[in-house]
Coordinates of C-alpha atoms and ligand atoms in Angstrom, one line a residue:
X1 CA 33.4 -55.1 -67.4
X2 CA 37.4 -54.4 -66.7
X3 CA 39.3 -51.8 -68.1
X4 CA 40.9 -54.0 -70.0
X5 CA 38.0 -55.9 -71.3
X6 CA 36.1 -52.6 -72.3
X7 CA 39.3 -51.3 -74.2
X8 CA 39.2 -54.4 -76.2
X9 CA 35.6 -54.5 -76.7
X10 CA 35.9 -51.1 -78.0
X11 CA 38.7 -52.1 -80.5
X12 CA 37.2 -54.8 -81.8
X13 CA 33.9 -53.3 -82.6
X14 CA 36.0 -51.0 -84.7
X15 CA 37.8 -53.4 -86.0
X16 CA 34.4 -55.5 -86.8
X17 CA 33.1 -52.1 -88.6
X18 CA 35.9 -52.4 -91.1
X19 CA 37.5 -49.0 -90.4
X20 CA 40.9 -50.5 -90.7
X21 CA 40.7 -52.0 -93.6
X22 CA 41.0 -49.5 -96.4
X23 CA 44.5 -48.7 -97.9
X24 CA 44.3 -45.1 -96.9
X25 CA 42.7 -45.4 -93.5
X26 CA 46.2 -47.5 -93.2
X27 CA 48.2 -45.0 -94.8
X28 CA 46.5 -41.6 -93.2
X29 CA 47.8 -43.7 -89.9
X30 CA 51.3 -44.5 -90.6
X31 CA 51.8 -40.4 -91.7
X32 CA 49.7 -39.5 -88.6
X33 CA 52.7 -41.1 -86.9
X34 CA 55.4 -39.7 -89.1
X35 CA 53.6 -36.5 -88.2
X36 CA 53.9 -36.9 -84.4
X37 CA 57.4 -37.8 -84.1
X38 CA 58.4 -35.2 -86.5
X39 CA 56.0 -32.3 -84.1
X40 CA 56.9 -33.4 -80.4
X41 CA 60.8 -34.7 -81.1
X42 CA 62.1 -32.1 -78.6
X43 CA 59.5 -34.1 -75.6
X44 CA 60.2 -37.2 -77.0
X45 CA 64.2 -36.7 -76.9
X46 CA 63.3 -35.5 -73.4
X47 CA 61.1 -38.4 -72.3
X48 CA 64.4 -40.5 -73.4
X49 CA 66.5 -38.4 -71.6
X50 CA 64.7 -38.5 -68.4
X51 CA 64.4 -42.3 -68.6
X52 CA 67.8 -43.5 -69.5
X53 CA 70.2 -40.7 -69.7
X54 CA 69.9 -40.7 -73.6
X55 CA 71.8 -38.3 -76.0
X56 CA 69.6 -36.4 -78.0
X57 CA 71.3 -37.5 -80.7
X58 CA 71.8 -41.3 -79.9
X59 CA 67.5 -41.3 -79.6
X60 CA 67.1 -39.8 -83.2
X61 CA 69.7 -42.3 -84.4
X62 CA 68.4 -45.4 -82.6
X63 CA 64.4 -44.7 -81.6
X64 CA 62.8 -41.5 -84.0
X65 CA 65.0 -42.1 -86.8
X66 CA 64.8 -45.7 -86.7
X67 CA 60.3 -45.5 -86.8
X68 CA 60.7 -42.8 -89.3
X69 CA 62.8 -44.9 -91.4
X70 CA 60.0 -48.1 -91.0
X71 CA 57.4 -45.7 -91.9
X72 CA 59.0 -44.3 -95.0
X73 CA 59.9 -47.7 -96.3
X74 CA 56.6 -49.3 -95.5
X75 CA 54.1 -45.8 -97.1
X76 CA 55.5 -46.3 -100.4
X77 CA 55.1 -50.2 -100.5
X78 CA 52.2 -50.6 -99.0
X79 CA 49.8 -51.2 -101.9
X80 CA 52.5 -54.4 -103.1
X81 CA 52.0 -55.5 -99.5
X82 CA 48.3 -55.7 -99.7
X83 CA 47.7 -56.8 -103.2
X84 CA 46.3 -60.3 -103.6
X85 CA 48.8 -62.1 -105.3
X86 CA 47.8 -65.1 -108.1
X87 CA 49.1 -68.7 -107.8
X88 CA 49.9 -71.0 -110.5
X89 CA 46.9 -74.1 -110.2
X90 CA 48.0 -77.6 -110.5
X91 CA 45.7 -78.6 -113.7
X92 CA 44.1 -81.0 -111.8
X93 CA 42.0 -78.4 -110.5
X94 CA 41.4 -76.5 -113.4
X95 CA 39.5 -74.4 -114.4
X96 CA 40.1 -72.5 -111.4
X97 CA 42.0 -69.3 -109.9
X98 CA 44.1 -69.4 -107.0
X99 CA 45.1 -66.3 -105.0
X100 CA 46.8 -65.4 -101.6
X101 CA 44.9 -62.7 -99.7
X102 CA 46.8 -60.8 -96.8
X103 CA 44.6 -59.6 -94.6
X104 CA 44.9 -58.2 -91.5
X105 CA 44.4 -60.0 -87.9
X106 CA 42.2 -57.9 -86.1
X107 CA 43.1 -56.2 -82.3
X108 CA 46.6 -56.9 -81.3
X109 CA 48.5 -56.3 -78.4
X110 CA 51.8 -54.8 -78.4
X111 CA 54.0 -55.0 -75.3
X112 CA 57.4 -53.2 -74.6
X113 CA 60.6 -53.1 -73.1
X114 CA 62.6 -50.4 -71.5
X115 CA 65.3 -49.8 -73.4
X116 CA 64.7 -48.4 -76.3
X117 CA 61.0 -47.4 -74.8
X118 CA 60.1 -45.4 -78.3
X119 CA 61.1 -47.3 -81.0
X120 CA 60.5 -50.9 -79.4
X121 CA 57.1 -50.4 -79.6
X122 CA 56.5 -47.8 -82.6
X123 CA 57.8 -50.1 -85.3
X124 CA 55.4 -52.8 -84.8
X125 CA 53.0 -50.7 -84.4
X126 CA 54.1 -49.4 -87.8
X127 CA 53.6 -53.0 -88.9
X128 CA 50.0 -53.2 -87.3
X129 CA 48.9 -50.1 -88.8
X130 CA 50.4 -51.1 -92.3
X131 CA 48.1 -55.0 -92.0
X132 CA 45.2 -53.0 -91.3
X133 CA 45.2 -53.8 -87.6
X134 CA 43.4 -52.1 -84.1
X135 CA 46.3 -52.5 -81.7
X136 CA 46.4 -51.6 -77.7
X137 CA 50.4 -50.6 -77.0
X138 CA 51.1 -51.4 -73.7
X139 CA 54.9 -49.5 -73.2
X140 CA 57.4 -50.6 -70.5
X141 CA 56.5 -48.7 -67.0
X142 CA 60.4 -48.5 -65.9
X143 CA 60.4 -45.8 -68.9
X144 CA 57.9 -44.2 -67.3
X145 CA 58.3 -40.4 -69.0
X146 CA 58.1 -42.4 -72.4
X147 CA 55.3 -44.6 -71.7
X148 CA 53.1 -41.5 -70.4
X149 CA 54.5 -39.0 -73.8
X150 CA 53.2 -42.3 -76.0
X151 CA 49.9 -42.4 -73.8
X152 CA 49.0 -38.9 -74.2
X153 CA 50.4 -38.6 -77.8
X154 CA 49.5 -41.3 -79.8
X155 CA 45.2 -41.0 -79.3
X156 CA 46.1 -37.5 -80.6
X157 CA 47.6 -38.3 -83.8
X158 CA 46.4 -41.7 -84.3
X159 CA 42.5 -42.8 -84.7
X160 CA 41.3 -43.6 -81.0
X161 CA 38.6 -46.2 -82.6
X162 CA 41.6 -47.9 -83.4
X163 CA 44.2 -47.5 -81.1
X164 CA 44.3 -47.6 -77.2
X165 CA 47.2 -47.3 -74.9
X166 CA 47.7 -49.0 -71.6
X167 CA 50.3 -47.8 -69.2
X168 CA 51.3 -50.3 -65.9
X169 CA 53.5 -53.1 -65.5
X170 CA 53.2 -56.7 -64.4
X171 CA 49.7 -56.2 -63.2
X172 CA 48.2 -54.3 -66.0
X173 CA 49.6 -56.4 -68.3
X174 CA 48.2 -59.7 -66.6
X175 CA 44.7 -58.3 -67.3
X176 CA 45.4 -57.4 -70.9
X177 CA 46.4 -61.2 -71.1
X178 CA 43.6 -62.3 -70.2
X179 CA 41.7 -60.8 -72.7
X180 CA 41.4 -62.2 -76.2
X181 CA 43.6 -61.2 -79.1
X182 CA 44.6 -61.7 -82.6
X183 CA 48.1 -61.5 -82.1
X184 CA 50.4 -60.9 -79.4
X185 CA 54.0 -58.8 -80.0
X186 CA 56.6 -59.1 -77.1
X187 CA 59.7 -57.6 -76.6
X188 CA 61.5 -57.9 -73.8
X189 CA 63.6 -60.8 -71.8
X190 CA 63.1 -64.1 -71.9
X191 CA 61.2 -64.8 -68.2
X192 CA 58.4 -62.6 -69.1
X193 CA 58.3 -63.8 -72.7
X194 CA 57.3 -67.5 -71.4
X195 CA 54.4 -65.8 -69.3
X196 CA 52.9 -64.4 -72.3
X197 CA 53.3 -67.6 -74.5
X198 CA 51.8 -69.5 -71.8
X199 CA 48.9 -66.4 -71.2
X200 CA 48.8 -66.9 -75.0
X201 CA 48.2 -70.3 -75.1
X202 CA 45.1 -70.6 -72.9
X203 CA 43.3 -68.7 -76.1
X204 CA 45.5 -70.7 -78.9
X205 CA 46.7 -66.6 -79.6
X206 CA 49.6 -66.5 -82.1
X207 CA 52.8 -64.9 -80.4
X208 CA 55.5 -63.0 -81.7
X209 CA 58.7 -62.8 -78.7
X210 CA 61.5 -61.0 -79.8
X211 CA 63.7 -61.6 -76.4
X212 CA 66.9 -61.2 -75.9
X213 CA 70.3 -63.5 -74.8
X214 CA 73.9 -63.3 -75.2
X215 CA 75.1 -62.3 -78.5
X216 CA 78.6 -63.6 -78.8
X217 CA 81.3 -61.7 -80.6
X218 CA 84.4 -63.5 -82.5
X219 CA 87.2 -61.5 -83.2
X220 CA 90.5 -62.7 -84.7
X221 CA 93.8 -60.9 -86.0
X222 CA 93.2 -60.6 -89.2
X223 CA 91.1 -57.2 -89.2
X224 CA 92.3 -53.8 -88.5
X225 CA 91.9 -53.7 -84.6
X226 CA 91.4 -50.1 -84.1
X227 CA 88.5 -50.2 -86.9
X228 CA 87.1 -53.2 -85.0
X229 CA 87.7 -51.7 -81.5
X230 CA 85.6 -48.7 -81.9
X231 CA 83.0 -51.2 -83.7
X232 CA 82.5 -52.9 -81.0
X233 CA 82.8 -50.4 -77.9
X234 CA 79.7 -48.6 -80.1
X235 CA 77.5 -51.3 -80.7
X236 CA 78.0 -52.1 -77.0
X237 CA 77.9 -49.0 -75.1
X238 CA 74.9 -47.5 -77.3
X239 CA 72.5 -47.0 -74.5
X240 CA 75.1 -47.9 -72.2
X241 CA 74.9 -51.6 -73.0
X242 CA 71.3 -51.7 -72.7
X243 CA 70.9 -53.1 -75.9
X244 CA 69.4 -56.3 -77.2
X245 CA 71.8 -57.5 -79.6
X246 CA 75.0 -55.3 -78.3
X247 CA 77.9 -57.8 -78.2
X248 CA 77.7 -59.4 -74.8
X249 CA 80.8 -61.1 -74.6
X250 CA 84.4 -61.4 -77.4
X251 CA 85.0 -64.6 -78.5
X252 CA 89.2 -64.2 -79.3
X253 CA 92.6 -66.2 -78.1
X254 CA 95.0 -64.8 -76.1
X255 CA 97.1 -63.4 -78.0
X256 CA 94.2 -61.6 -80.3
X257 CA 92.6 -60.5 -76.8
X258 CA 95.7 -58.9 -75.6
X259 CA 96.3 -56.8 -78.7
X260 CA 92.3 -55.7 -78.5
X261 CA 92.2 -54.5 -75.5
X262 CA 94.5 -50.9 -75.1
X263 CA 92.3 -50.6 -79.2
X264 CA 89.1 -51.2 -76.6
X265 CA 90.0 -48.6 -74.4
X266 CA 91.2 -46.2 -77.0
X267 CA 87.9 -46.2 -78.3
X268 CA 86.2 -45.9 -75.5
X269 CA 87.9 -43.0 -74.5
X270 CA 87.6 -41.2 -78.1
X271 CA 84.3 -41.5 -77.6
X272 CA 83.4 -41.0 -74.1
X273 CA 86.6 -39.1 -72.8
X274 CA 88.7 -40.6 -69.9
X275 CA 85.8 -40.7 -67.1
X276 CA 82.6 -41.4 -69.0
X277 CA 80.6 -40.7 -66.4
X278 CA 81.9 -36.9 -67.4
X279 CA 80.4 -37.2 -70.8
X280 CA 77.1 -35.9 -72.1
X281 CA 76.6 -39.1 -74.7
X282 CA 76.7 -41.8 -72.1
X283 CA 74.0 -43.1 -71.1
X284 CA 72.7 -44.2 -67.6
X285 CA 71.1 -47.6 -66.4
X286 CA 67.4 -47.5 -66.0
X287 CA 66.9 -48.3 -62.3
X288 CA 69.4 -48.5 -59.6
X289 CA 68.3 -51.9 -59.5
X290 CA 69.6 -53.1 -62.7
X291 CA 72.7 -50.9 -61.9
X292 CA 73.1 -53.4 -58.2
X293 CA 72.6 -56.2 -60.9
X294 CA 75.6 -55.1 -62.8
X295 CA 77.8 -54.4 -59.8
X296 CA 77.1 -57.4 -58.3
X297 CA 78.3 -59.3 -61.9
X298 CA 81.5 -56.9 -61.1
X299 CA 82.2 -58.5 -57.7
X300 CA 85.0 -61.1 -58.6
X301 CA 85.7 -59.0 -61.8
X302 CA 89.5 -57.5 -62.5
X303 CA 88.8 -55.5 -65.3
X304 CA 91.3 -54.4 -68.1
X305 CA 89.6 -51.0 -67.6
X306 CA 86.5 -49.3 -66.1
X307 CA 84.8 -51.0 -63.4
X308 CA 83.3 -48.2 -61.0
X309 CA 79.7 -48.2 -60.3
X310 CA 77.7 -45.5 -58.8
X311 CA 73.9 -46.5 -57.4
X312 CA 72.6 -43.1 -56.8
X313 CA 74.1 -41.9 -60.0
X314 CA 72.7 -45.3 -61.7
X315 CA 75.9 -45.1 -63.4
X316 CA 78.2 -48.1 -64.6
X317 CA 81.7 -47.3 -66.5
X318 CA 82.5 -48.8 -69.5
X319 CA 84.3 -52.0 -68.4
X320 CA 86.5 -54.5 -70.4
X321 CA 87.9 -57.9 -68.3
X322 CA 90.0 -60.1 -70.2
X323 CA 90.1 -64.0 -69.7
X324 CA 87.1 -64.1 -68.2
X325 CA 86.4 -68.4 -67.5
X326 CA 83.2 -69.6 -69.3
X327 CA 81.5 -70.6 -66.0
X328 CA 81.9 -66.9 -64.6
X329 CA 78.9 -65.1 -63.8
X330 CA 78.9 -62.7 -66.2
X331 CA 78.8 -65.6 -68.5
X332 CA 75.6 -67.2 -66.9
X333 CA 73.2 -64.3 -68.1
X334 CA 72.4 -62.0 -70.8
X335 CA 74.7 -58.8 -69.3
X336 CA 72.6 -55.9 -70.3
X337 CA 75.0 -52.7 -69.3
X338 CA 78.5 -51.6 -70.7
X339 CA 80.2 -54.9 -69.5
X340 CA 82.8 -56.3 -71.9
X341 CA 83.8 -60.3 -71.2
X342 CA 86.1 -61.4 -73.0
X343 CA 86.8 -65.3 -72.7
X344 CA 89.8 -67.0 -74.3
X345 CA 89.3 -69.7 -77.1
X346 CA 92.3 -71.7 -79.1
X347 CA 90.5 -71.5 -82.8
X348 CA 88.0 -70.2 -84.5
X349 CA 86.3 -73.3 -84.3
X350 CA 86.4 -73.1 -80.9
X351 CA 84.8 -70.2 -80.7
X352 CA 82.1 -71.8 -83.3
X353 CA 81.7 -74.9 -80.4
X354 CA 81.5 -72.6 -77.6
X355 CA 78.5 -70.4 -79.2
X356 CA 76.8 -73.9 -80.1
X357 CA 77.1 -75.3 -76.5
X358 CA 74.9 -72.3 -75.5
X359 CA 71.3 -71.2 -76.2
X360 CA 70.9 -69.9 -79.8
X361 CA 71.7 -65.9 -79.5
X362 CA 69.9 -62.7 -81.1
X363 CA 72.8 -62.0 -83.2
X364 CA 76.4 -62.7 -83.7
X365 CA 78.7 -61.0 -84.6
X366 CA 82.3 -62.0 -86.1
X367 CA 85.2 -59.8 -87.2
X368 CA 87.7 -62.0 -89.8
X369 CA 89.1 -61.0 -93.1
X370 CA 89.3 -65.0 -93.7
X371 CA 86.0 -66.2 -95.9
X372 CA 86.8 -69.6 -94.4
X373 CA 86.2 -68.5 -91.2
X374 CA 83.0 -66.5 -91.8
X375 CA 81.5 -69.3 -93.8
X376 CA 81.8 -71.5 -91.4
X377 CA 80.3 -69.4 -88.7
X378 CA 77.2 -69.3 -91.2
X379 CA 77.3 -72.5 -91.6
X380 CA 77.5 -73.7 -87.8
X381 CA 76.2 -71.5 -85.5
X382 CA 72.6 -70.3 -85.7
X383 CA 71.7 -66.8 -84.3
X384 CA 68.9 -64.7 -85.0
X385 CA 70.6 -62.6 -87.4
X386 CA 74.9 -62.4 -88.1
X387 CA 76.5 -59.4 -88.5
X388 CA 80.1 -59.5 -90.0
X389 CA 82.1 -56.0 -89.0
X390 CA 79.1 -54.2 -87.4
X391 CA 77.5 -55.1 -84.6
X392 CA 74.0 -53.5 -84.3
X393 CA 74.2 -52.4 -87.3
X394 CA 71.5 -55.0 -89.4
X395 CA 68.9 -53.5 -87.0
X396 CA 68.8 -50.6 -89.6
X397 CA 68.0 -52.2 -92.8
X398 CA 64.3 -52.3 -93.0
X399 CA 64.5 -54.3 -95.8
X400 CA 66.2 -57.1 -93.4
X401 CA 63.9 -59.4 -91.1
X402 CA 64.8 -58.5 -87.3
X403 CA 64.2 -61.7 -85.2
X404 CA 65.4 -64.3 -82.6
X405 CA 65.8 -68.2 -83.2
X406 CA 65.3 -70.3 -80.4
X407 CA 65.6 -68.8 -76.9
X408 CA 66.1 -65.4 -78.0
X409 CA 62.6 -65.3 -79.6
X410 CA 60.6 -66.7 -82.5
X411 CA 59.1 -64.4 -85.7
X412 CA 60.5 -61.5 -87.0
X413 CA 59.6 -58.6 -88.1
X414 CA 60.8 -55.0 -89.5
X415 CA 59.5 -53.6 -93.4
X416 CA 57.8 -56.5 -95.1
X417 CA 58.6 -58.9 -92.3
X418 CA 56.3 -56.9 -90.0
X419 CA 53.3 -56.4 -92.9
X420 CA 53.2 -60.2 -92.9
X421 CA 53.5 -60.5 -88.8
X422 CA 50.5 -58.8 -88.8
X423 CA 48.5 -60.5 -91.7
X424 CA 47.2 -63.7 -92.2
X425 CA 48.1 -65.1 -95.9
X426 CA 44.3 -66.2 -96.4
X427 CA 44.0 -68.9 -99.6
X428 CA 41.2 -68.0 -101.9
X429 CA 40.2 -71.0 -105.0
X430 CA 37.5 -70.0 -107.4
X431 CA 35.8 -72.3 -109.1
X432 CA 33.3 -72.2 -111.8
X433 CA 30.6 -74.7 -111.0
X434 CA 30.5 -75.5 -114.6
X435 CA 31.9 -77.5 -116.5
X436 CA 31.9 -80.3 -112.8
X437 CA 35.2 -81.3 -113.1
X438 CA 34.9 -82.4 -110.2
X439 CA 32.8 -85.4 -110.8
X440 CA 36.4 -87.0 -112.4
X441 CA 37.1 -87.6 -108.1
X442 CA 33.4 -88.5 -106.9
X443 CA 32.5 -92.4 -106.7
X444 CA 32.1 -94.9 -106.9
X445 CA 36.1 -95.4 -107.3
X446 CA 35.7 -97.6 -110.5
X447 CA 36.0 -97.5 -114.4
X448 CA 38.6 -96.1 -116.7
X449 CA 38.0 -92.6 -115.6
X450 CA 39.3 -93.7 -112.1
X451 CA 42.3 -95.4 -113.1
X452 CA 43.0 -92.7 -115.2
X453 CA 42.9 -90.6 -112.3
X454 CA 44.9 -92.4 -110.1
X455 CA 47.8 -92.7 -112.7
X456 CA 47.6 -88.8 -113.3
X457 CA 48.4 -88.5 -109.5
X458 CA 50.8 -91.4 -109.2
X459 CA 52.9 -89.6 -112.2
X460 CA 52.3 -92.4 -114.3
X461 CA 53.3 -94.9 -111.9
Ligands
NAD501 P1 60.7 -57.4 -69.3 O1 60.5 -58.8 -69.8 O2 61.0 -57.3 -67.8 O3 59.5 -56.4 -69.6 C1 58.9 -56.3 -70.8 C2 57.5 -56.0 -70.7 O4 56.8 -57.0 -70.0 C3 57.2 -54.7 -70.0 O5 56.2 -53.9 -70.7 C4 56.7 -55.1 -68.6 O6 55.7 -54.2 -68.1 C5 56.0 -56.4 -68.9 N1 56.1 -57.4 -67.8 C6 57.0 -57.4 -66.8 N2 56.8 -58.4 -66.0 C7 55.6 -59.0 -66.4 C8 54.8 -60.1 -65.9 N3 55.1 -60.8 -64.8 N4 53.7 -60.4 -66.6 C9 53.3 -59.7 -67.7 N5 54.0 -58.6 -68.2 C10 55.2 -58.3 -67.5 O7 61.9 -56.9 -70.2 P2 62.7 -55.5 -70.0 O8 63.5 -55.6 -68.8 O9 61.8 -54.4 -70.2 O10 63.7 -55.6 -71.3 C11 64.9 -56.2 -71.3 C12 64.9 -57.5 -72.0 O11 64.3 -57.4 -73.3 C13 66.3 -58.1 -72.3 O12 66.3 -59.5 -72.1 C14 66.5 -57.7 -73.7 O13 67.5 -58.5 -74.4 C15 65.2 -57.9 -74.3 N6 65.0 -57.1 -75.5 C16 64.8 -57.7 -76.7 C17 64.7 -57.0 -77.8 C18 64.5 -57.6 -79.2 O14 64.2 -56.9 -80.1 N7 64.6 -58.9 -79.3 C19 64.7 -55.6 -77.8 C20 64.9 -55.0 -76.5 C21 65.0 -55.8 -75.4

């Protein structure tokens, strides 16, 4: 038997035993968790560190803070989330009870990106835990001081019957593939995310891929640009634009863009001082090979501002390029570092035809004070979630479902969203085997009783 196979066998015979199932096994888990993020932040804000540069600060807000948050929303719910709830029968059927039973999967496999190495893989774990689930977490090797803190922590705090983690990368993961599971949760990019549906698919395995893509942001001149400005630089430089739903590229005319940029650089430089590469909160990119990736997107590039790269330092400046055309390469792929495109449009229904001429993105993101204009981007673009004034912002409501559309993923998950991920909705009827109403459908299809029957389900007709 492969490691891999055995890990699973292991799981699933817990799982079989029914260890999971009870409320407070579930609960006793999801404070377990609480408990270790809350007793090792210092190594876990180090492991982040180590990996991608990360601000203390920036992990609690956007990895610790952000599981902590799931967990507290999801201990105090969880007993709604579980209850069976009653249906309304149609009275053909009665007498007769109907109820919806959530209950959970079984083993799941949870598999995670990079970049935010913590929190990408806690919080559906969170939602696993919460369904009643044994899950194997298989964390992204390129964060390689995270992925070894989650091995070595998480069978300490969590129950090991349960819970198994695998570290590795390609490889690894192409043997965990191979085994069977209830459920498979994918983050990361799109590639990778087809070889897991298509691993997935051999076994008829449900898959949840949240991916990524290029969230487009519009921007017109009806907002207060400096508000909008620092807005934006935030949501994109977090991590130092290493983030799935930062804004990819601005969506703005010419004369909007012109306005925005010196507000760009402003805030840029409020927050990261005049050579970011100087400043303690910025962030660095994960390999040098990503970082080659990113310079090689600056080749043709004449920025606005920023622009130097640094390969031993794996460091990219923040970087704004104005009028950048639609077929450039930083428009052919999802950018993934602290590059700001911005490419001219006439209208705001341009703008609206340009992001529908593309695959479906994570998120939008538009800044207008004019309903008209938001409405319409509702209305006519689709995008895994919008975002009007904030960018990255809806990834901290737990009570809002977090999820792709199209090619930047499919299911969704976060507080309820990720109870239900990892349930199935089970139908139960009851039915008293007396009196046999159910004779009124047996044949032979003739007689009064019949055509009563059939005019009941015909309305009348
Ligand atoms: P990735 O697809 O390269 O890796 C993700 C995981 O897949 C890792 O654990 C890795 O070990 C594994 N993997 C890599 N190659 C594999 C293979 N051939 N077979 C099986 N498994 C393999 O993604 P990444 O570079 O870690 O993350 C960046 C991407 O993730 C970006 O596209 C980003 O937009 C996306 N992302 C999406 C979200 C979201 O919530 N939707 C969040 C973060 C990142």
């Amino acid at each position: 038997m492969s490691r891999a196979e055995q890990t699973t066998h292991e799981l699933r015979t817990a799982f079989d035993a029914g260890i999971t199932r009870s409320r407070r096994w579930r609960r006793d888990q999801l404070r377990a968790l609480r408990r270790m993020l809350l007793e090792n932040q210092p190594e876990i804000e180090q492991a982040l560190h180590d990996d991608l540069g990360k601000h203390p600060l920036e992990a609690v807000i956007t990895e610790i803070g952000m599981v902590i948050a799931e967990i507290d929303y999801a201990l105090p719910r969880l007993r709604r989330w579980m209850r069976a709830r009653t249906v309304p029968l149609p009275l053909m059927l009665a007498p007769a009870r109907g109820r919806a039973v959530p209950e959970p999967l079984g083993v799941v496999l949870i598999i995670g990106p990079w970049n935010y190495p913590l929190q990408l893989v806690l919080n559906p774990l969170v939602g696993a835990l919460a369904a009643g689930n044994a899950a194997v977490v298989k964390p992204s090797e390129l964060a390689g001081a995270t992925s070894s803190l989650l091995a070595e922590l998480l069978p300490l705090y969590l129950d090991q019957r349960a819970l198994a983690v695998v570290e590795g990368g390609a490889e690894v993961t192409g043997q965990l593939l191979e085994q069977r599971f209830d459920h498979i949760f994918f983050t990361g990019s799109e590639k990778v995310g087809g070889i897991v549906a298509t691993a997935a698919a051999r076994t008829l395995t449900p898959v949840t891929l949240e991916l990524g893509g290029k969230s487009p942001t519009y921007i017109d001149d009806s907002v207060d640009l400096a508000v909008a400005a620092r807005r934006i630089m935030w949501g994109k430089l977090l991590n130092a634009g290493q983030t799935c739903v930062a804004p990819d590229y601005l969506l703005a005319t010419p004369a909007t863009a012109r306005a925005l940029v010196p507000h760009l650089e402003r805030a840029t430089r409020e927050m990261y001082g005049s050579d970011a590469a100087t400043s303690p909160d910025y962030g660095r990119i994960v390999t040098p090979r990503h970082a080659e990736r990113l310079a090689r997107m600056l080749t043709d590039a004449a920025p606005s501002f920023g622009g130097e790269v640094s390969l031993e330092q794996r460091y990219v400046a923040p970087t704004v390029i104005d009028g950048v055309d639609a077929d450039s390469p930083l428009m052919q792929e999802e950018i993934f570092g602290p590059i700001l495109p911005i490419v001219h449009v006439g209208s705001a229904a341009e703008a609206r035809a340009f992001i529908r001429s593309r695959p479906k993105p994570l998120a939008a993101y538009v800044f207008s004070r004019r309903r008209r204009v938001r409405r319409a981007f509702l209305a006519e673009t689709s995008s895994g979630g919008v975002s009007f004034g904030a960018p990255a912002a809806h990834l901290g409501a737990p009570q809002l479902p977090f999820g792709g559309v199209g090619t930047s993923g499919m299911g969704a998950y976060h507080g309820e969203a990720s109870f239900r991920t990892f349930s199935h909705l089970k139908s139960v009827l009851d039915k008293p085997l007396r009196p046999d109403t159910m004779r009124l459908a047996y044949p032979p299809y003739r007689g009064w009783v019949k055509s009563l029957l059939r005019r009941m389900l015909m309305r009348g007709r």
